[in-house]
Amino acid sequence: MSGLTSGRVFNVQRYSLHDGPGIRTTVFLKGCPARCLWCHNPESQSFGPEVVRVDSRCIECGTCQEVCPHGAPDPGSGVCTACGACIEACPAGAREMVGRETTVDEVMAEVLRDRVFFQESGGGVTFSGGEPLAQLRFLRALLEAARGHDLHTAVDTCGFGPREEILGLVPLVDLFLFDLKLADDARHREFTGLPTEPILENLQALSRAHRSLWIRVPIIPGHTDGEADLAALAEIVAGLSGVRRVSLLPYHRTGVDKARRLGRPSSLQSLAPPSPERMEALAVVFRERGLQVSLGA
Amino acid sequence: MTPRTEALRRLSLDTPPSISAERALLLTRFYRDHDGRLSVPVMRARAFLHLCENRRIHVGEGELIVGERGPAPKAVPTFPELTCHSVEDLRILNSREKTSYRVDPDVILAYERDVIPYWRGRSLRDRIFEALPPEWHTCYEAGLFTEFMEQRAPGHTVLDDKIYRRGLLDFKADIAAAVEALDPLHDGEAWDRREQLRAMDIACDAVLLFAARHAERAEALAEAEPEPARRSELKTIASVCRRVPAQAPRDLQEALQSYWFCHLAVITELNGWDAFNPGRLDQHLLPFYERGLMEGTLTRERAKEILECFFIKFNNHPAPPKVGVTAAESGTYTDFANINLGGLRTDGTDGSNEVSHLLLEIIDEMHLLQPSSNVQVSGKTPDALLKHALRVVRKGYGFPSLFNADAVVAEQLRQGKTLEDARAGGCSGCVEVGAFGKEAYILTGYFNLPKVLELALHNGLDPRSGRRLGPATGEPGTLKNFDAVFGAFETQMRHVLDVKIAGNQVIQRMYARLMPAPFLSVLIDDCIRSGRDYNAGGARYNNTYIQGVGIGTLTDSFAAIRGAVFEEGRVSLEELVSALDGDFDGHEPLRLRLVNRMPKYGNDDDRADALMQRAFEAFFSSVDGRPSARGGRYRIQMLPTTCHVYFGSVTGATPDGRRATRPVSEGISPVQGADRRGPTAVLRSAAKMDHLRTGGTLLNMKFAPSLLDGDAGIDALAHLVRGYFKMDGHHVQFNVVRAETLREAQARPEEHRDLIVRVAGYSDYFCDLSVALQDEIIARTEHDGLSGSTPLAAPVVAAKPSLA
C-alpha cells in the first residue's frame, strides 16, 4: 500500500558524496515553503511541474514554437501549463520537465540501483528538496521503504514544519541534515520568507530526540556571512547535543543559471563566491566553540 | 630518486628514439649464409645465437642493471624476418610529427642494399598476405578487423616465478632429460621434438653467452674506471652477470638482472606483442628483499634505487614501429609491459606486501611511460594498497590501472585452468588475462562491431566502397521489425568472424611452422616437457582472442533503431539508412533526436543495457569455444587500444547519431559523452556485461581532479572500484585531468610534453597522440560529484560541490 503512495520528485541524483556519509543517492522532493534569495535549486520551490530550457543545447529550430498550444514556449511566459509538448518535440533535448508525480516504489527502484555502492561506502539515501517535510506523508512512506531495505537514511531539511510530525520521523532517520541560515528573525524573514522561531525550536527538540545531526550553514556574501550572525548561530549550535558536524557551504552561482533556465529573473544578482581564506576564517567561529567544521560539504 | 636514477631517467627521457639496423644486418647475413641447411627451429636458435654473439654490448654510465635491446638506449632494432620496413616506411618514421624514430641515412642505405633485397617476399608478413584468401583481404581492407600477427609475433606473454628459483643451467638439464625421453619408435613426431629441444638448448647457450659478454664488458670498464666506488659497482655487475641467468639469483640485484636478461632475450629472439613482462614483481622479489634486509646487505633505499634502475630499462625500449600503411599514422612508443601488484598468492591468500608499496612509490616518483603498472584488487586486498594506488592515480598519470583479481581467477577457471595457475596469473598488455609462465594467450586482432551493423543495414555491402563484404541479408525496407535487424547483424557478424578466424588459422600455422620462439619456449611451461614450441601449442594453456570494439556505439545504434524506427515510427529504416549514407546532411534534427532522445548505454538504463547484453551474447556465442590451430580455443575480449579511432575512420554515420569517420566507443566505455547519470550509472551499465566469460574488458573513466580531493575523494574512488568489482567488473582505469588542461596541452604541446593520459589499456604522452585521439579523450565525459544542487538537463560540471 505505502509503495503506491506518491509525491512530487524533481530529481534523483546518484553518486552524491556530500549529503551524508559514503556514496549516496539524493532524492529531491519538489516544493518548498521558503523562498531563499540565494536558492541554488529554484526549480525546487514550486510544487507543480515546470519546464526548463537549456539554452546551450537549443539549435533554434523553432519546433517548440510550432507545437506549443499557447504559442509561447518560453518557460517564463506565464501561460505555460507544463503540458510537455515542447519537450517531446525538441530534437536537441534542450527542454526538460522538472517535477513529476512518482510513487514510493518507483523512487526506491531507482535508489536501490546503487545499493552495492552504498554497502561498500557506508552510504545510503538522502531525502532533500525543496523541503521534504512539505510532503510529509510521502516522505514517511519513502523512509519506511528505505528502512525495509536496510538503507542508511538521511533527511535534509530547513526545519520548518509541524514539530510532532518531525519528531515522529526520528526512528526512521539515521541522520538529519539541518539547514540554518540566520538567527536574526527580521533578516531571516526578509531573505527566506520564514520566521526563525519555529525552526530554532524544532532544532532544539530534534537535538534532544536524535543523536545524529549535521548542521549546514550557507555562506552568502552580504547576507549570512556576518561574523556576529555566525557567532549567534554557533552559540545556538554549541548548546545542542547530537551535533556531529557543522558544514559551511560557500555560495555558488548555479542558482542564477538555473533561474534563467526557468525563464525567471534571479532574485539575487550573481555574487562573488567567498574565498577559501574567508571560509577558513569563518570556520574558526564554530571551531572556537568546540564544534567540528567542514567546508563545502 | 637518487642522483644516479635522476640522471638515468633524464637520459632515458631526453634520448630520442632511433632505428638501429644492427639486428637486421646480422640476421640477414646469417640467413643468407645458412638458410636451407638447418631445421627451422635450429635455424631460429642459431640465428639468435649469432645475434647474441655479435651484437654490441652496452653498459651505461651509472647503471646497476645492464643490457639493452639495441646497441644503445632508445635504439630500436628491427625484425625483417617478420616485417620488412620499406625505404618509404623508414623515411616516414624519420619525418612524421608524432612518435617519430630517427632513421640515419646509413640505416636506409643498409636497408636498400642488404635487408630489403633479401627479405622482400621472404618476410613472414609477405608470406602471410600471399597465403590469405581474397575474402580475408577484402574484409581486412574495409576495416572490419585487424590482425595482430601481420605486424608482430604472438606475444602477450608474462613470466612466472621460475627464474627466481632456477637458472638456465637447470633448464638445460630439463631439456637434456626431455631429449633423453624421446621415443622415435612410438612417437612419429620425435624428430620434430628433438629439433625443437635442440633449438631450446642452443637458445639457452645464446643467452648465457650474452650475459658473459656483459660480464666481460663490465670487467673491462672496471679496469679503466678511475673512481673506486664505480669500479666496485662494475665489478659487482660483472659477478652478477657471471651468476645469472645461468644459476638461480641470490639477491635483489641478481634477481632483477636475471629477469632483465630473459626479457632482452625474448624481445631479441622475436618481436612479440607487448614485449615481455615480469608479472607479479612484488611477490617474486619479496624473498630477496626480506633476506637482504634481514642479513643487512640491503636497505629499503638501496632496494628502491636498484628497482628504479630496473624501471628505466623498460623506458629505454620504445616499441618497434609498424610497417606498411600504418607507418604514417601516429603509433605509440609504449610496448605494453604491465607489472602486476597485489592480487593473490597461489595458496589464495593476499599477495600484497611491502614491495608492492615500494613499487607504487617508484611508479609515482618516476612516472615513466614504461613499464605500465596495475594493481590486482581482490576481496582480500587491504584498503591500504588500493588507496595507495589511487593516490598515484590521482596524480593523473593514468596508472596504475585496477583489476578485479577475483574475476581474473574466475575467468581463468571457466577456461579450465587449475585454481593455482589461475591465481598465479594476472593481466598483461592492456587488460588481457593469462596464466603467467604457463600460457600462450594470443591476441589476433580487433573486430569492428559497428561496421558489422553497417553491413547489416546495407544488405552485406560496404557503403564506402560498394563492395560486397557479407551475405545478402535484406535491404532495409525488408527488415520489418527490430528482431529482423538484429538477425541480419548476427548473420553478418558470423560471416565476418568466419573470414577472420579462417585467416587467423593460417597465420597461426605459419608461425608454428616457420617462426618458432625457442628461448621463449624454455620459459613457458610445458614447452620443454612436450617438445613443442610456444608458437605451436607447446604451452600448458593456449587461448586465442578476438577483441570486440565499439560495443557502446553498437548498443546505442540498436537502441536508436528500435526507438526511432520501430517504437516511435518517426522515421522508416530506409529513411534512416539514407540519412546515414548522407552523413545526416540535411537531417540534423533527426541526428540530434537520435543523440538526445534515445536510450544510451552507460546510464544504467535497462532499455539500452539489455541490448548491450544481447549484442555481447551474440558476439560471445559466435566466438567462444571454437577450436584454434594451436590446440586451444577462441575466446573474446572487449578492448580497443587505439583501434576505435581507426575503426571509426572507416565506418560511416551510425544510427546513434555519430557522424561518419568519428571514433567509435572505446572498450566497454559508453559512447563519448553519452553517459549523463554519473559514475555509478556507468559502472552499473558496464557490469551488466558478463565479464567472467571474457578474457578481459576495458573500462575507461575520466575524473576531474577536484572530485578526488583529500582522503574523502580517495575513499569515494575506492568505494566505486570495490563496488564495480563486487559486480564482477574486470578492470577500470581513470584519467584524472581537466578538459581545460588537455585543451591547453593541445594548443601548446611544448609546455605539456610530460602530460601522460590513460589512452585505452595503457598510458601515453598526450602530445604524442593524434589530434583525433586527443579530441576524443577531451570529449570523454568528465564525471563529477554533484551534491545538493541538481543538474538541469546537461550535467552541471560543478568544479566542487558546495552549497546544499
Coordinates of N, CA and C in Angstrom, one line a residue, chain B residues 72-181:
Chain B
A72 N 72.2 0.8 -28.0 CA 72.2 1.8 -27.0 C 70.8 2.1 -26.6
P73 N 70.6 2.8 -25.4 CA 69.2 3.2 -25.0 C 68.5 3.9 -26.1
K74 N 67.2 3.5 -26.3 CA 66.3 4.1 -27.2 C 66.6 3.8 -28.7
A75 N 67.6 2.9 -28.9 CA 67.9 2.5 -30.3 C 67.2 1.2 -30.5
V76 N 66.2 1.2 -31.5 CA 65.3 0.1 -31.6 C 65.6 -0.8 -32.8
P77 N 65.8 -2.1 -32.5 CA 66.1 -3.0 -33.5 C 64.9 -3.3 -34.4
T78 N 65.1 -3.9 -35.5 CA 64.0 -4.3 -36.4 C 64.0 -5.8 -36.6
F79 N 63.0 -6.3 -37.2 CA 62.8 -7.7 -37.3 C 62.3 -8.0 -38.7
P80 N 63.2 -7.9 -39.7 CA 62.8 -8.1 -41.1 C 62.3 -9.5 -41.4
E81 N 62.7 -10.5 -40.6 CA 62.1 -11.8 -40.9 C 60.6 -11.8 -40.7
L82 N 60.1 -10.9 -39.8 CA 58.7 -10.8 -39.6 C 58.1 -9.8 -40.5
T83 N 58.6 -8.6 -40.5 CA 58.0 -7.5 -41.3 C 59.2 -6.6 -41.7
C84 N 59.3 -6.4 -43.0 CA 60.4 -5.7 -43.5 C 60.0 -4.3 -43.9
H85 N 60.5 -3.3 -43.2 CA 60.2 -1.9 -43.5 C 60.7 -1.5 -44.9
S86 N 59.9 -0.8 -45.6 CA 60.3 -0.2 -46.9 C 61.1 1.1 -46.6
V87 N 61.8 1.5 -47.6 CA 62.5 2.8 -47.5 C 61.5 3.9 -47.2
E88 N 60.4 3.8 -47.8 CA 59.4 4.8 -47.6 C 58.9 4.8 -46.1
D89 N 58.7 3.6 -45.6 CA 58.4 3.5 -44.1 C 59.4 4.2 -43.3
L90 N 60.6 3.9 -43.6 CA 61.7 4.5 -42.8 C 61.8 6.0 -42.9
R91 N 61.5 6.5 -44.1 CA 61.5 7.9 -44.3 C 60.4 8.6 -43.5
I92 N 59.2 7.9 -43.5 CA 58.0 8.4 -42.8 C 58.3 8.4 -41.3
L93 N 58.9 7.3 -40.8 CA 59.2 7.2 -39.4 C 60.1 8.4 -39.0
N94 N 61.1 8.7 -39.8 CA 62.0 9.7 -39.5 C 61.4 11.1 -39.5
S95 N 60.4 11.3 -40.3 CA 59.9 12.6 -40.5 C 58.5 12.9 -39.9
R96 N 57.8 11.9 -39.5 CA 56.4 12.1 -39.1 C 56.5 12.9 -37.7
E97 N 55.4 13.6 -37.5 CA 55.3 14.6 -36.4 C 55.3 13.8 -35.1
K98 N 54.4 12.8 -35.1 CA 54.1 12.1 -33.8 C 54.9 10.8 -33.8
T99 N 55.3 10.4 -32.6 CA 56.0 9.2 -32.3 C 57.0 8.9 -33.5
S100 N 57.9 9.8 -33.7 CA 58.9 9.6 -34.8 C 60.0 8.8 -34.2
Y101 N 60.8 8.2 -35.2 CA 62.0 7.5 -34.8 C 63.1 8.0 -35.7
R102 N 64.2 8.4 -35.2 CA 65.3 8.9 -36.0 C 65.8 7.8 -36.8
V103 N 65.9 8.0 -38.1 CA 66.5 6.9 -39.0 C 67.7 7.6 -39.8
D104 N 68.9 7.2 -39.4 CA 70.1 7.8 -40.1 C 70.2 7.3 -41.5
P105 N 70.8 8.1 -42.3 CA 71.0 7.6 -43.8 C 71.7 6.3 -43.9
D106 N 72.6 5.9 -43.0 CA 73.3 4.6 -43.2 C 72.3 3.5 -42.9
V107 N 71.3 3.7 -42.1 CA 70.3 2.7 -41.9 C 69.5 2.5 -43.2
I108 N 69.1 3.6 -43.8 CA 68.3 3.5 -45.0 C 69.2 2.8 -46.1
L109 N 70.4 3.1 -46.1 CA 71.4 2.5 -47.1 C 71.5 1.0 -46.9
A110 N 71.6 0.6 -45.6 CA 71.7 -0.8 -45.3 C 70.5 -1.5 -45.7
Y111 N 69.3 -0.9 -45.5 CA 68.1 -1.5 -45.9 C 68.0 -1.7 -47.4
E112 N 68.4 -0.6 -48.1 CA 68.3 -0.6 -49.5 C 69.2 -1.7 -50.1
R113 N 70.4 -1.8 -49.5 CA 71.5 -2.7 -50.1 C 71.3 -4.1 -49.7
D114 N 71.1 -4.3 -48.4 CA 71.1 -5.7 -47.8 C 69.8 -6.3 -47.4
V115 N 69.1 -5.5 -46.6 CA 67.9 -6.0 -45.9 C 66.7 -6.2 -46.8
I116 N 66.3 -5.2 -47.5 CA 65.1 -5.3 -48.3 C 65.3 -6.3 -49.4
P117 N 66.5 -6.3 -50.2 CA 66.6 -7.3 -51.3 C 66.4 -8.7 -50.8
Y118 N 66.9 -9.0 -49.6 CA 66.8 -10.4 -49.1 C 65.4 -10.7 -48.6
W119 N 64.8 -9.8 -47.9 CA 63.6 -10.2 -47.1 C 62.3 -9.9 -47.9
R120 N 62.3 -9.0 -48.9 CA 61.1 -8.8 -49.7 C 60.6 -10.2 -50.3
G121 N 59.4 -10.5 -49.9 CA 58.8 -11.8 -50.4 C 59.2 -12.9 -49.4
R122 N 60.2 -12.7 -48.6 CA 60.5 -13.8 -47.7 C 60.0 -13.5 -46.3
S123 N 59.8 -12.2 -46.0 CA 59.4 -11.9 -44.6 C 58.0 -12.6 -44.4
L124 N 57.8 -12.9 -43.1 CA 56.6 -13.7 -42.8 C 55.3 -12.9 -43.2
R125 N 55.4 -11.5 -43.0 CA 54.2 -10.7 -43.4 C 53.9 -10.9 -44.9
D126 N 54.9 -10.9 -45.7 CA 54.7 -11.1 -47.1 C 54.1 -12.4 -47.4
R127 N 54.6 -13.4 -46.7 CA 54.1 -14.8 -46.9 C 52.7 -15.0 -46.4
I128 N 52.4 -14.3 -45.3 CA 51.0 -14.4 -44.7 C 50.0 -13.8 -45.7
F129 N 50.3 -12.6 -46.2 CA 49.4 -11.9 -47.1 C 49.2 -12.7 -48.4
E130 N 50.3 -13.4 -48.8 CA 50.2 -14.2 -50.0 C 49.3 -15.4 -49.8
A131 N 49.3 -15.9 -48.5 CA 48.6 -17.1 -48.2 C 47.1 -16.9 -47.9
L132 N 46.7 -15.7 -47.6 CA 45.4 -15.5 -47.1 C 44.4 -15.3 -48.3
P133 N 43.2 -15.8 -48.2 CA 42.3 -15.8 -49.3 C 41.7 -14.4 -49.6
P134 N 41.2 -14.2 -50.8 CA 40.7 -12.8 -51.2 C 39.7 -12.3 -50.3
E135 N 38.8 -13.1 -49.7 CA 37.7 -12.5 -48.9 C 38.3 -12.0 -47.6
W136 N 39.4 -12.6 -47.1 CA 40.1 -12.0 -46.0 C 40.6 -10.6 -46.3
H137 N 41.3 -10.5 -47.4 CA 41.9 -9.2 -47.8 C 40.8 -8.2 -47.9
T138 N 39.6 -8.5 -48.5 CA 38.6 -7.6 -48.7 C 38.0 -7.0 -47.4
C139 N 37.8 -8.0 -46.5 CA 37.3 -7.5 -45.1 C 38.3 -6.7 -44.4
Y140 N 39.5 -7.2 -44.5 CA 40.6 -6.5 -43.8 C 40.8 -5.1 -44.3
E141 N 40.8 -5.0 -45.6 CA 41.0 -3.6 -46.2 C 39.8 -2.7 -45.9
A142 N 38.6 -3.3 -45.7 CA 37.4 -2.5 -45.4 C 37.4 -2.0 -43.9
G143 N 38.3 -2.6 -43.1 CA 38.4 -2.2 -41.7 C 37.4 -2.9 -40.8
L144 N 37.0 -4.1 -41.2 CA 36.1 -4.9 -40.4 C 36.9 -5.5 -39.2
F145 N 38.2 -5.8 -39.5 CA 39.0 -6.3 -38.4 C 40.5 -6.0 -38.6
T146 N 41.3 -6.1 -37.6 CA 42.7 -6.0 -37.8 C 43.3 -7.4 -37.5
E147 N 44.6 -7.5 -37.8 CA 45.3 -8.8 -37.5 C 46.6 -8.5 -36.8
F148 N 46.7 -8.8 -35.6 CA 47.9 -8.5 -34.8 C 49.2 -9.1 -35.5
M149 N 49.0 -10.4 -35.9 CA 50.3 -11.1 -36.3 C 50.8 -10.8 -37.7
E150 N 50.1 -9.8 -38.3 CA 50.7 -9.4 -39.6 C 51.8 -8.3 -39.3
Q151 N 51.9 -7.9 -38.1 CA 52.9 -6.9 -37.7 C 54.0 -7.4 -36.7
R152 N 53.5 -8.2 -35.8 CA 54.5 -8.7 -34.8 C 54.1 -10.1 -34.4
A153 N 55.0 -10.8 -33.7 CA 54.9 -12.2 -33.4 C 53.9 -12.4 -32.3
P154 N 53.3 -13.6 -32.1 CA 52.5 -13.8 -31.0 C 53.2 -13.5 -29.7
G155 N 52.5 -12.9 -28.8 CA 53.1 -12.4 -27.5 C 52.2 -12.4 -26.4
H156 N 52.0 -11.2 -25.8 CA 51.2 -11.1 -24.6 C 51.6 -12.1 -23.6
T157 N 52.9 -12.2 -23.3 CA 53.5 -13.3 -22.6 C 54.1 -12.7 -21.3
V158 N 53.9 -13.4 -20.2 CA 54.3 -13.0 -18.9 C 55.0 -14.1 -18.2
L159 N 56.0 -13.8 -17.5 CA 56.8 -14.8 -16.8 C 56.3 -15.0 -15.4
D160 N 56.4 -16.2 -14.9 CA 56.1 -16.6 -13.5 C 57.3 -16.5 -12.6
D161 N 57.4 -17.3 -11.6 CA 58.5 -17.2 -10.6 C 59.6 -18.1 -10.9
K162 N 59.6 -18.8 -12.1 CA 60.6 -19.9 -12.3 C 62.0 -19.4 -12.3
I163 N 62.3 -18.3 -12.9 CA 63.7 -17.9 -13.0 C 64.3 -17.4 -11.7
Y164 N 63.4 -17.2 -10.7 CA 63.9 -16.8 -9.4 C 64.3 -18.0 -8.5
R165 N 63.9 -19.1 -9.0 CA 64.2 -20.4 -8.3 C 65.2 -21.2 -9.0
R166 N 65.3 -21.0 -10.3 CA 66.2 -21.9 -11.1 C 67.0 -21.0 -12.1
G167 N 68.1 -21.6 -12.6 CA 68.8 -20.9 -13.6 C 68.7 -21.6 -15.0
L168 N 69.3 -21.0 -16.0 CA 69.3 -21.6 -17.3 C 70.0 -23.0 -17.4
L169 N 71.0 -23.1 -16.5 CA 71.7 -24.4 -16.5 C 70.7 -25.5 -16.0
D170 N 69.8 -25.2 -15.1 CA 68.8 -26.1 -14.7 C 67.8 -26.4 -15.9
F171 N 67.5 -25.4 -16.6 CA 66.6 -25.6 -17.7 C 67.2 -26.5 -18.8
K172 N 68.5 -26.2 -19.0 CA 69.3 -27.1 -19.9 C 69.3 -28.5 -19.5
A173 N 69.3 -28.8 -18.2 CA 69.2 -30.2 -17.7 C 67.8 -30.7 -18.0
D174 N 66.8 -29.9 -17.9 CA 65.4 -30.4 -18.2 C 65.3 -30.7 -19.7
I175 N 66.0 -29.9 -20.5 CA 65.9 -30.1 -22.0 C 66.6 -31.4 -22.3
A176 N 67.8 -31.6 -21.7 CA 68.5 -32.9 -21.9 C 67.7 -34.1 -21.5
A177 N 67.0 -34.0 -20.4 CA 66.2 -35.1 -19.9 C 65.1 -35.3 -20.9
A178 N 64.5 -34.2 -21.4 CA 63.4 -34.4 -22.4 C 63.9 -35.1 -23.7
V179 N 65.1 -34.7 -24.1 CA 65.6 -35.3 -25.3 C 65.8 -36.8 -25.0
E180 N 66.4 -37.1 -23.9 CA 66.6 -38.5 -23.5 C 65.3 -39.3 -23.5
A181 N 64.3 -38.7 -23.1 CA 63.0 -39.4 -23.0 C 62.3 -39.6 -24.4

